[in-house]
Amino acid sequence: MRVLAHFTPGGKVLDLLAAESDWLDVRFCAEDDDATLHRELPDAEVIWHVLRPLSGDDVRRATRCRLIHKLGAGVNTIDVDAASERGIAVANMPGANAPSVAEGTVLLMLAALRRLPELDRATRAGEGWPTDPRLGEIVRDIGGGTVGLVGYGNVAQRVATIVGAMGATVLHTSTRDDGRPGWRALPDLLAASDIVSLHLPLTPGTAGLLDRAALARMRPDAVLVNTSRGPIVDESALADALRSGRLAAAGLDVFGEEPAPPDHPLFGLPNVVVTPHVAWCTADTMRRYLAEGVENCRRLLDGRDLVNVVNQAG
């Protein structure tokens, strides 16, 4: 079975797939190499997709394709309608990256709360001691604070477990009251939280959800963390809030445009911590991704039902 893996593999990935080489022919293509992508698409029976958007034109080039498998949960980077029209199944991997994204989320919370980038720069420059006298006034713990989770799926529930163990009060919101302790309507959650962390898929209903009015509901000493999707936040409004002191800090793994340009308005702010959409990217997650990807290929080969299909193909 011919698989087009749209990412650059490391040695461990190649080692894990070597055991399947008798039946699985995996061809790798870097995400920024469109020439190779377009050359490989016509022969691919399966596409393992990560982040570079897979357009309708790309899908139409994949004339032999029967399955597009997202290595992750969000399928907003795939033209699902085009795949459905061509009878191509689209599947994802809900929960496979949840442990890694949850830990990456808490990492950004801590880095933003504790002013990690500023302190790192000052220490390297020989200016880290004596410490900034403001630290005892502006740096806080997660424990003893309130963490508000916007969306309450696999990742958010793991974050709740971690920060709860650290002593935080955990609130959450979703489309309606789910009956669990700590549920709040979004406006109330924003006003009550020391840290607001986003865990939503990108849909027409969530795009721009954290707009200027929503950000204004947050406390001036609050921190915003986003490891879900960039367009959920109005980045211009966020930059204004951070610059003016209406918001204390932000930790961001995702952006409206990816890769984010070096002149992004948030990058010049000292109270922003950023990573390039890699909260999911660990050796542990990659093992889970490959196991699920190989299993669905086996199912396709054997004529069995695929798992985690999100569309009606055909």
Short mmCIF file of C-alpha atoms in Angstrom, two decimals:
data_model
loop_
_atom_site.label_atom_id
_atom_site.label_comp_id
_atom_site.label_asym_id
_atom_site.label_seq_id
_atom_site.Cartn_x
_atom_site.Cartn_y
_atom_site.Cartn_z
CA MET A 1 0.00 0.00 0.00
CA ARG A 2 1.41 3.38 -1.06
CA VAL A 3 1.33 6.06 1.66
CA LEU A 4 2.34 9.68 1.26
CA ALA A 5 3.51 10.97 4.64
CA HIS A 6 3.46 14.76 4.49
CA PHE A 7 6.24 15.43 6.99
CA THR A 8 9.97 14.93 7.39
CA PRO A 9 10.75 11.79 9.41
CA GLY A 10 13.37 11.31 12.07
CA GLY A 11 15.32 8.12 12.57
CA LYS A 12 12.90 6.76 15.18
CA VAL A 13 9.97 7.16 12.79
CA LEU A 14 11.83 5.22 10.11
CA ASP A 15 12.73 2.51 12.64
CA LEU A 16 9.11 2.14 13.74
CA LEU A 17 7.89 1.81 10.16
CA ALA A 18 10.61 -0.61 9.11
CA ALA A 19 8.63 -3.50 10.61
CA GLU A 20 5.78 -2.76 8.16
CA SER A 21 7.93 -2.43 5.04
CA ASP A 22 6.77 -5.75 3.59
CA TRP A 23 3.34 -4.30 2.85
CA LEU A 24 3.52 -0.55 3.51
CA ASP A 25 5.39 1.69 1.05
CA VAL A 26 5.71 5.04 2.82
CA ARG A 27 7.01 8.00 0.82
CA PHE A 28 7.89 11.14 2.80
CA CYS A 29 7.49 14.72 1.65
CA ALA A 30 8.53 17.81 3.58
CA GLU A 31 5.62 20.13 4.29
CA ASP A 32 7.19 23.01 2.37
CA ASP A 33 8.10 20.89 -0.69
CA ASP A 34 5.10 21.36 -2.98
CA ALA A 35 6.94 20.02 -6.01
CA THR A 36 7.43 16.63 -4.36
CA LEU A 37 3.91 16.71 -2.95
CA HIS A 38 2.38 17.19 -6.37
CA ARG A 39 4.62 14.51 -7.88
CA GLU A 40 3.65 11.96 -5.22
CA LEU A 41 -0.08 12.70 -4.89
CA PRO A 42 -1.24 10.76 -7.99
CA ASP A 43 0.25 7.49 -6.69
CA ALA A 44 -0.79 7.81 -3.06
CA GLU A 45 -3.49 5.46 -1.77
CA VAL A 46 -3.28 6.99 1.69
CA ILE A 47 -2.13 10.44 2.80
CA TRP A 48 -0.82 10.99 6.31
CA HIS A 49 -1.49 14.69 6.83
CA VAL A 50 -0.07 16.96 9.53
CA LEU A 51 -0.40 20.75 9.15
CA ARG A 52 0.28 22.15 5.67
CA PRO A 53 -3.27 22.70 4.29
CA LEU A 54 -4.49 20.06 1.86
CA SER A 55 -6.55 21.99 -0.66
CA GLY A 56 -9.25 20.83 -3.00
CA ASP A 57 -6.74 21.02 -5.84
CA ASP A 58 -4.37 18.79 -3.90
CA VAL A 59 -7.16 16.30 -3.21
CA ARG A 60 -8.12 16.19 -6.90
CA ARG A 61 -4.52 15.36 -7.83
CA ALA A 62 -4.68 12.29 -5.55
CA THR A 63 -6.53 10.15 -8.07
CA ARG A 64 -5.79 6.81 -6.33
CA CYS A 65 -6.34 8.04 -2.80
CA ARG A 66 -8.84 6.24 -0.56
CA LEU A 67 -7.96 7.70 2.83
CA ILE A 68 -6.63 11.00 4.16
CA HIS A 69 -5.56 10.39 7.73
CA LYS A 70 -4.95 13.44 9.90
CA LEU A 71 -2.10 12.92 12.34
CA GLY A 72 -3.97 14.81 15.04
CA ALA A 73 -7.52 15.84 15.79
CA GLY A 74 -8.33 19.03 13.86
CA VAL A 75 -9.30 18.48 10.21
CA ASN A 76 -9.72 22.19 9.40
CA THR A 77 -6.54 22.02 7.28
CA ILE A 78 -8.13 19.46 4.92
CA ASP A 79 -10.70 20.23 2.23
CA VAL A 80 -13.07 17.59 3.59
CA ASP A 81 -15.82 18.46 1.08
CA ALA A 82 -13.49 17.85 -1.85
CA ALA A 83 -12.44 14.52 -0.34
CA SER A 84 -16.04 13.48 0.21
CA GLU A 85 -16.96 14.34 -3.38
CA ARG A 86 -14.21 12.03 -4.60
CA GLY A 87 -15.16 9.18 -2.26
CA ILE A 88 -12.08 9.62 -0.08
CA ALA A 89 -12.46 8.89 3.62
CA VAL A 90 -11.06 11.46 6.04
CA ALA A 91 -10.07 10.20 9.47
CA ASN A 92 -8.44 11.79 12.47
CA MET A 93 -6.84 10.67 15.73
CA PRO A 94 -8.81 12.17 18.63
CA GLY A 95 -6.94 11.93 21.89
CA ALA A 96 -3.69 10.62 20.43
CA ASN A 97 -1.86 13.87 21.08
CA ALA A 98 -3.80 14.83 24.22
CA PRO A 99 -1.08 13.94 26.77
CA SER A 100 1.55 15.94 24.89
CA VAL A 101 -0.66 18.96 24.16
CA ALA A 102 -1.83 19.04 27.77
CA GLU A 103 1.75 19.13 29.05
CA GLY A 104 2.67 21.72 26.41
CA THR A 105 -0.26 23.83 27.57
CA VAL A 106 0.90 23.76 31.18
CA LEU A 107 4.43 24.56 30.00
CA LEU A 108 3.15 27.75 28.34
CA MET A 109 1.09 28.61 31.42
CA LEU A 110 4.16 28.39 33.63
CA ALA A 111 6.47 30.16 31.17
CA ALA A 112 4.04 33.07 30.82
CA LEU A 113 3.22 33.29 34.53
CA ARG A 114 6.86 33.09 35.62
CA ARG A 115 8.17 35.45 32.89
CA LEU A 116 10.53 32.76 31.66
CA PRO A 117 11.71 34.41 28.39
CA GLU A 118 12.47 37.72 30.11
CA LEU A 119 14.39 36.04 32.91
CA ASP A 120 16.27 33.81 30.49
CA ARG A 121 17.41 36.80 28.44
CA ALA A 122 18.38 38.81 31.51
CA THR A 123 20.36 35.95 33.02
CA ARG A 124 22.26 35.30 29.78
CA ALA A 125 23.10 39.01 29.59
CA GLY A 126 24.47 39.02 33.13
CA GLU A 127 21.53 41.07 34.37
CA GLY A 128 19.64 38.34 36.19
CA TRP A 129 20.97 39.16 39.66
CA PRO A 130 19.83 40.99 41.64
CA THR A 131 16.46 39.96 40.38
CA ASP A 132 13.84 42.37 39.13
CA PRO A 133 12.07 43.64 42.28
CA ARG A 134 8.75 43.45 40.46
CA LEU A 135 8.86 39.66 40.37
CA GLY A 136 7.47 39.33 43.88
CA GLU A 137 4.47 41.36 42.78
CA ILE A 138 3.71 40.09 39.29
CA VAL A 139 4.88 36.44 39.20
CA ARG A 140 2.32 33.94 40.45
CA ASP A 141 1.79 30.23 40.96
CA ILE A 142 -0.74 28.09 39.15
CA GLY A 143 -1.67 26.54 42.50
CA GLY A 144 -4.08 28.76 44.37
CA GLY A 145 -5.28 30.40 41.16
CA THR A 146 -8.25 29.74 38.90
CA VAL A 147 -7.72 28.10 35.51
CA GLY A 148 -10.55 28.48 33.00
CA LEU A 149 -10.68 25.93 30.19
CA VAL A 150 -12.59 26.97 27.08
CA GLY A 151 -13.65 23.67 25.55
CA TYR A 152 -13.56 20.48 27.57
CA GLY A 153 -12.38 17.63 25.36
CA ASN A 154 -9.49 15.21 25.74
CA VAL A 155 -6.75 17.82 26.08
CA ALA A 156 -8.64 20.13 28.42
CA GLN A 157 -9.58 17.30 30.76
CA ARG A 158 -5.93 16.30 31.05
CA VAL A 159 -4.95 19.89 31.73
CA ALA A 160 -7.63 19.99 34.43
CA THR A 161 -6.08 16.94 36.10
CA ILE A 162 -2.58 18.43 36.03
CA VAL A 163 -3.42 21.93 37.29
CA GLY A 164 -5.89 20.50 39.79
CA ALA A 165 -3.07 18.44 41.27
CA MET A 166 -1.05 21.67 41.52
CA GLY A 167 -3.80 23.21 43.64
CA ALA A 168 -5.70 25.30 41.09
CA THR A 169 -9.44 25.77 40.98
CA VAL A 170 -10.60 24.60 37.56
CA LEU A 171 -13.52 26.05 35.62
CA HIS A 172 -14.61 24.99 32.17
CA THR A 173 -17.09 25.95 29.50
CA SER A 174 -18.57 24.24 26.47
CA THR A 175 -21.57 24.74 24.21
CA ARG A 176 -23.99 24.15 27.09
CA ASP A 177 -23.97 23.25 30.77
CA ASP A 178 -22.63 19.69 30.85
CA GLY A 179 -23.61 19.14 34.46
CA ARG A 180 -20.03 18.73 35.66
CA PRO A 181 -18.68 20.74 38.59
CA GLY A 182 -16.94 23.92 37.53
CA TRP A 183 -18.98 24.65 34.40
CA ARG A 184 -19.46 28.34 33.67
CA ALA A 185 -20.84 30.32 30.77
CA LEU A 186 -17.98 31.81 28.76
CA PRO A 187 -18.40 35.43 29.96
CA ASP A 188 -18.37 34.32 33.60
CA LEU A 189 -15.37 32.04 33.07
CA LEU A 190 -13.37 34.83 31.43
CA ALA A 191 -14.06 37.22 34.29
CA ALA A 192 -13.22 34.68 37.03
CA SER A 193 -10.01 33.09 35.68
CA ASP A 194 -6.37 33.88 36.37
CA ILE A 195 -5.45 31.73 33.37
CA VAL A 196 -7.71 31.18 30.35
CA SER A 197 -6.70 28.24 28.16
CA LEU A 198 -8.29 27.51 24.77
CA HIS A 199 -9.11 23.95 23.68
CA LEU A 200 -11.53 24.28 20.78
CA PRO A 201 -11.64 23.09 17.19
CA LEU A 202 -11.69 25.80 14.54
CA THR A 203 -15.22 26.09 13.15
CA PRO A 204 -17.31 28.99 11.83
CA GLY A 205 -18.72 29.28 15.34
CA THR A 206 -15.36 29.45 17.12
CA ALA A 207 -13.43 31.67 14.69
CA GLY A 208 -12.86 35.00 16.43
CA LEU A 209 -14.49 33.78 19.65
CA LEU A 210 -11.87 35.57 21.76
CA ASP A 211 -12.49 38.97 20.21
CA ARG A 212 -11.88 42.42 21.64
CA ALA A 213 -15.04 42.31 23.78
CA ALA A 214 -14.23 38.85 25.17
CA LEU A 215 -10.65 39.83 25.99
CA ALA A 216 -11.96 42.91 27.80
CA ARG A 217 -13.85 40.62 30.18
CA MET A 218 -10.60 39.07 31.38
CA ARG A 219 -8.80 40.31 34.47
CA PRO A 220 -5.86 42.70 33.90
CA ASP A 221 -3.51 40.25 35.66
CA ALA A 222 -4.77 37.24 33.70
CA VAL A 223 -2.86 35.08 31.23
CA LEU A 224 -4.23 33.70 27.95
CA VAL A 225 -2.91 30.39 26.59
CA ASN A 226 -3.80 29.01 23.16
CA THR A 227 -2.75 25.55 21.98
CA SER A 228 -5.84 24.94 19.83
CA ARG A 229 -6.11 27.07 16.68
CA GLY A 230 -4.87 30.61 16.03
CA PRO A 231 -7.96 32.12 14.36
CA ILE A 232 -10.01 31.55 17.52
CA VAL A 233 -8.27 34.67 18.88
CA ASP A 234 -8.37 38.18 17.43
CA GLU A 235 -4.59 38.63 17.39
CA SER A 236 -4.73 42.40 16.84
CA ALA A 237 -7.00 42.83 19.86
CA LEU A 238 -4.77 40.51 21.90
CA ALA A 239 -1.66 42.53 21.00
CA ASP A 240 -3.41 45.74 22.03
CA ALA A 241 -4.51 44.24 25.36
CA LEU A 242 -1.01 42.97 26.14
CA ARG A 243 0.67 46.19 25.08
CA SER A 244 -1.65 48.38 27.15
CA GLY A 245 -1.58 46.27 30.30
CA ARG A 246 -5.20 45.16 29.93
CA LEU A 247 -3.85 41.60 29.96
CA ALA A 248 -0.74 40.41 31.78
CA ALA A 249 0.72 37.79 29.43
CA ALA A 250 0.04 35.18 26.79
CA GLY A 251 1.44 31.78 25.86
CA LEU A 252 0.77 30.86 22.24
CA ASP A 253 1.50 27.74 20.21
CA VAL A 254 -0.81 28.61 17.30
CA PHE A 255 -1.37 31.62 15.06
CA GLY A 256 -3.78 32.94 12.47
CA GLU A 257 -1.13 32.49 9.78
CA GLU A 258 1.23 29.53 10.01
CA PRO A 259 4.14 29.64 9.83
CA ALA A 260 3.80 32.99 11.54
CA PRO A 261 5.86 35.76 9.88
CA PRO A 262 8.86 37.13 11.81
CA ASP A 263 7.23 40.58 11.96
CA HIS A 264 4.11 39.22 13.69
CA PRO A 265 2.78 41.98 16.01
CA LEU A 266 2.82 39.67 19.03
CA PHE A 267 6.48 38.66 18.67
CA GLY A 268 7.88 41.99 19.79
CA LEU A 269 6.05 41.96 23.13
CA PRO A 270 8.06 40.89 26.19
CA ASN A 271 5.01 39.39 27.91
CA VAL A 272 4.36 36.83 25.17
CA VAL A 273 5.77 33.28 25.05
CA VAL A 274 5.55 31.52 21.69
CA THR A 275 6.18 28.09 20.19
CA PRO A 276 5.59 27.09 16.53
CA HIS A 277 2.54 24.77 16.77
CA VAL A 278 4.56 21.99 18.39
CA ALA A 279 2.72 21.34 21.66
CA TRP A 280 1.71 17.99 20.15
CA CYS A 281 5.15 17.14 18.79
CA THR A 282 6.84 14.58 21.02
CA ALA A 283 8.28 11.12 20.42
CA ASP A 284 5.41 9.71 22.47
CA THR A 285 2.73 11.31 20.34
CA MET A 286 4.50 10.27 17.14
CA ARG A 287 4.47 6.63 18.29
CA ARG A 288 0.74 6.85 18.91
CA TYR A 289 0.16 8.55 15.55
CA LEU A 290 2.07 5.90 13.64
CA ALA A 291 0.34 3.05 15.45
CA GLU A 292 -3.09 4.46 14.57
CA GLY A 293 -2.05 5.35 11.02
CA VAL A 294 -0.71 1.86 10.35
CA GLU A 295 -3.79 0.25 11.88
CA ASN A 296 -6.16 2.17 9.60
CA CYS A 297 -4.01 1.23 6.61
CA ARG A 298 -4.36 -2.43 7.62
CA ARG A 299 -8.10 -1.99 7.88
CA LEU A 300 -8.21 -0.43 4.43
CA LEU A 301 -6.12 -3.24 3.00
CA ASP A 302 -8.29 -5.90 4.62
CA GLY A 303 -11.58 -4.27 3.66
CA ARG A 304 -12.56 -3.62 7.28
CA ASP A 305 -14.26 -0.51 8.61
CA LEU A 306 -11.93 2.41 9.23
CA VAL A 307 -11.83 4.08 12.64
CA ASN A 308 -12.42 7.76 13.41
CA VAL A 309 -13.79 8.67 9.99
CA VAL A 310 -15.22 12.21 10.07
CA ASN A 311 -16.96 12.41 6.67
CA GLN A 312 -19.41 10.62 4.43
CA ALA A 313 -17.24 9.59 1.50
CA GLY A 314 -18.89 8.97 -1.83
#
